[in-house]
Coordinates of C-alpha atoms in Angstrom, one line a residue:
F19 CA 54.0 -71.4 -70.6
H20 CA 52.6 -67.9 -71.6
Q21 CA 52.9 -67.0 -75.4
A22 CA 52.5 -63.4 -76.4
C23 CA 49.6 -62.3 -78.8
S24 CA 50.4 -61.0 -82.1
P25 CA 49.6 -57.7 -82.9
F26 CA 46.7 -58.9 -84.9
I27 CA 44.7 -60.4 -81.9
Q28 CA 45.4 -57.4 -79.9
T29 CA 44.0 -55.1 -82.2
A30 CA 40.9 -57.4 -82.5
R31 CA 40.4 -57.3 -78.6
C32 CA 40.6 -53.7 -78.6
Y33 CA 38.3 -53.6 -81.6
A34 CA 35.6 -55.7 -79.8
R35 CA 35.7 -53.9 -76.7
P36 CA 32.1 -52.3 -76.2
V37 CA 31.3 -48.6 -76.8
R38 CA 31.0 -46.6 -73.9
R39 CA 27.6 -44.7 -74.7
K40 CA 27.5 -40.9 -74.0
R41 CA 25.1 -39.5 -71.4
K42 CA 22.6 -37.5 -72.6
D43 CA 22.5 -33.7 -71.2
I44 CA 19.5 -33.8 -68.7
P45 CA 17.7 -30.6 -68.4
S46 CA 17.8 -28.9 -65.2
H47 CA 15.4 -26.7 -63.4
L48 CA 18.3 -24.6 -62.4
D49 CA 19.1 -23.6 -66.3
D50 CA 16.8 -20.7 -66.2
L51 CA 19.2 -18.7 -63.7
P52 CA 21.5 -16.1 -65.5
P53 CA 25.1 -16.7 -65.0
T54 CA 25.7 -13.1 -64.3
M55 CA 23.1 -13.3 -61.2
L56 CA 25.2 -12.5 -58.0
K57 CA 25.0 -15.2 -54.9
K58 CA 22.4 -14.9 -52.2
D59 CA 24.9 -13.9 -49.6
Y60 CA 26.4 -10.9 -51.9
A61 CA 23.0 -9.8 -53.5
N62 CA 22.3 -6.8 -51.2
V63 CA 26.3 -5.8 -50.3
P64 CA 26.3 -1.8 -51.0
I65 CA 29.7 -1.7 -52.5
I66 CA 29.2 -4.6 -54.8
N67 CA 29.0 -2.4 -57.9
S68 CA 32.1 -0.8 -57.3
V69 CA 34.1 -3.9 -57.3
D70 CA 36.1 -5.3 -60.0
D71 CA 34.7 -7.5 -62.9
V72 CA 36.4 -10.5 -61.8
V73 CA 35.4 -10.4 -58.0
K74 CA 31.8 -9.9 -59.4
R75 CA 32.2 -13.1 -61.8
L76 CA 33.8 -14.9 -58.5
L77 CA 30.5 -13.7 -56.6
S78 CA 28.0 -14.7 -59.3
L79 CA 26.2 -17.8 -60.0
E80 CA 29.2 -18.5 -62.9
M81 CA 31.3 -19.7 -60.3
A82 CA 28.5 -20.8 -57.9
S83 CA 28.1 -24.4 -56.8
Q84 CA 25.1 -26.5 -57.2
K85 CA 24.1 -25.7 -53.3
E86 CA 24.3 -21.9 -53.9
K87 CA 22.3 -22.2 -56.8
M88 CA 19.5 -23.9 -55.2
K89 CA 19.4 -21.3 -52.8
I90 CA 18.6 -18.7 -55.3
K91 CA 15.9 -21.0 -57.0
T92 CA 14.3 -21.8 -53.7
Q93 CA 13.8 -18.2 -52.8
Q94 CA 12.4 -17.5 -56.2
L95 CA 9.8 -20.4 -55.8
V96 CA 9.1 -18.9 -52.2
E97 CA 9.0 -15.3 -53.6
K98 CA 5.9 -16.9 -56.0
V99 CA 3.8 -17.9 -53.3
R100 CA 4.4 -16.5 -50.0
R101 CA 1.6 -14.1 -48.4
S102 CA 3.9 -11.2 -47.0
P103 CA 7.6 -10.5 -47.2
N104 CA 7.8 -11.8 -43.6
D105 CA 6.2 -15.2 -44.3
N106 CA 8.9 -18.0 -43.9
G107 CA 6.7 -20.8 -42.7
S108 CA 3.3 -20.9 -44.5
F109 CA 2.1 -23.9 -45.9
E110 CA 2.6 -22.3 -49.2
V111 CA 6.2 -21.4 -48.5
Q112 CA 6.9 -25.3 -47.4
V113 CA 5.1 -26.5 -50.6
A114 CA 7.7 -24.4 -52.4
M115 CA 10.9 -25.4 -50.6
L116 CA 9.8 -29.1 -51.0
T117 CA 9.4 -28.6 -54.6
A118 CA 12.8 -27.3 -55.2
K119 CA 14.3 -30.0 -53.2
I120 CA 12.0 -32.9 -55.1
R121 CA 13.1 -31.3 -58.6
T122 CA 16.8 -31.8 -57.5
Y123 CA 16.5 -35.2 -56.4
E124 CA 14.7 -35.9 -59.7
E125 CA 17.5 -34.9 -61.8
H126 CA 20.0 -36.8 -59.5
L127 CA 18.2 -39.7 -59.9
Q128 CA 17.8 -39.5 -63.6
R129 CA 21.6 -39.5 -63.8
H130 CA 22.2 -42.4 -60.8
P131 CA 19.0 -44.2 -60.9
K132 CA 20.5 -46.6 -58.2
D133 CA 20.7 -44.2 -55.6
K134 CA 18.3 -45.6 -53.1
N135 CA 19.0 -43.2 -50.3
N136 CA 18.2 -40.1 -52.3
R137 CA 15.3 -42.1 -53.7
R138 CA 14.0 -42.7 -50.3
R139 CA 14.2 -39.0 -49.4
M140 CA 12.5 -38.1 -52.6
L141 CA 9.5 -40.0 -51.7
M142 CA 9.3 -38.8 -48.2
D143 CA 9.3 -35.2 -49.6
I144 CA 6.7 -35.9 -52.1
D145 CA 4.5 -37.6 -49.4
R146 CA 4.9 -34.5 -47.2
R147 CA 4.0 -32.1 -49.7
K148 CA 1.0 -34.2 -50.7
K149 CA -0.4 -33.8 -47.3
L150 CA 0.4 -30.0 -47.2
L151 CA -1.3 -29.6 -50.7
A152 CA -4.2 -31.8 -49.6
Y153 CA -4.9 -29.8 -46.4
L154 CA -4.5 -26.4 -48.3
R155 CA -7.3 -27.7 -51.0
R156 CA -9.5 -28.7 -48.1
V157 CA -9.2 -25.3 -46.2
R158 CA -8.1 -22.6 -48.7
Y159 CA -8.7 -23.9 -51.9
D160 CA -8.1 -20.5 -53.7
T161 CA -4.7 -20.5 -52.3
F162 CA -4.3 -24.3 -53.2
E163 CA -5.0 -23.6 -57.0
N164 CA -2.7 -20.4 -57.0
T165 CA 0.1 -22.3 -55.6
C166 CA -0.1 -25.3 -57.9
K167 CA -0.5 -22.9 -60.7
Q168 CA 2.7 -20.8 -59.8
L169 CA 4.9 -23.9 -58.8
N170 CA 3.5 -25.7 -61.9
I171 CA 2.7 -28.6 -59.9
Q172 CA 0.1 -31.4 -61.2
Y173 CA -2.2 -32.2 -58.3
T174 CA -3.8 -35.6 -58.4
L175 CA -6.4 -36.9 -55.8
P176 CA -5.4 -39.8 -54.3
P177 CA -7.1 -43.2 -55.1
P178 CA -10.0 -44.5 -52.9
Y179 CA -9.0 -47.4 -50.6
S180 CA -8.9 -50.7 -52.5
R181 CA -8.0 -53.7 -50.8
R182 CA -6.5 -56.6 -52.4
I183 CA -8.9 -59.5 -53.0
T184 CA -7.2 -62.8 -51.8
K185 CA -9.0 -66.5 -51.1
R186 CA -8.6 -66.2 -47.4
W187 CA -10.5 -62.8 -47.8
V188 CA -12.9 -64.1 -50.0
V189 CA -13.4 -67.4 -47.9
K190 CA -13.9 -65.1 -44.8
K191 CA -16.5 -62.9 -46.4
A192 CA -18.4 -66.1 -47.3
F193 CA -18.5 -67.5 -44.1
C194 CA -19.4 -64.0 -42.3
L195 CA -22.6 -63.7 -44.4
K196 CA -23.6 -67.4 -43.9
V197 CA -23.2 -66.7 -39.6
F198 CA -25.3 -63.4 -40.3
Q199 CA -28.0 -65.0 -42.0
E200 CA -28.0 -68.0 -39.7
A201 CA -28.4 -65.7 -36.7
R202 CA -31.0 -63.8 -38.6
K203 CA -32.8 -66.8 -38.9
L204 CA -32.7 -68.0 -35.2
R205 CA -33.9 -64.2 -34.1
A206 CA -36.9 -64.3 -36.7
P207 CA -39.7 -66.0 -34.4
E208 CA -38.6 -63.2 -31.6
R209 CA -38.6 -60.4 -34.2
L210 CA -42.3 -61.6 -35.3
K211 CA -43.4 -61.8 -31.7
Q212 CA -42.1 -58.1 -30.9
R213 CA -44.0 -56.6 -33.9
R214 CA -46.9 -58.6 -33.3
E215 CA -47.0 -57.0 -29.9
W216 CA -46.4 -53.6 -31.2
Q217 CA -49.0 -53.8 -33.5
A218 CA -51.6 -54.8 -31.0
R219 CA -50.2 -52.0 -28.4
A220 CA -50.9 -49.4 -31.3
R221 CA -54.3 -50.7 -32.1
A222 CA -55.4 -50.8 -28.6
A223 CA -54.2 -47.0 -28.3
K224 CA -56.3 -46.2 -31.3
E225 CA -59.4 -47.7 -30.0
K226 CA -58.9 -46.0 -26.8
Q227 CA -58.1 -42.5 -28.3
A228 CA -61.6 -43.2 -30.5
Q229 CA -63.6 -43.8 -27.3
G230 CA -62.0 -40.9 -25.5
E231 CA -63.6 -38.6 -28.4
G232 CA -66.7 -40.4 -28.7

């Protein structure tokens, strides 16, 4: 037996629904790209200045996708640190390309924090960038400083190795120390005997040297 709800109850049910929160606008590292800038594939075309304004808008970043904007942003970061115009594979260029990817992953994860696949890729890229920066810091420190400054990277030294102290590790360490001390006690008479022999040999050599001089 189904009884229709009264209008008052329906209104109350609608009123009790949770209000969806509006997502905050997350700032992007692509916001500084001007919308009038042309896409990467059309920037150096000779006849681009003679085309219609509508076509220019279609070929500009105003109508571009996220992937096309990423190409422009990556190129800008690479231009800041590359050694020469033909440098496309140095450590600095690789760091710049990884930095652009990492910042894109960070913005994506702020909107979708449960995306474990992209989080894993971001952590892999962060680890790879740390290795490249550590190599630059060890081999070419001036280049390392310039790269961090130009790309606005805060490099932190890796923490020293620290082993988690467990009950098993403490017991094992105490046992090893006890074995070492017992072995030392067993070898003590033999070591004392060797020391006396060395002293006797040294004394005999000095007496022989004194007799030779006399």
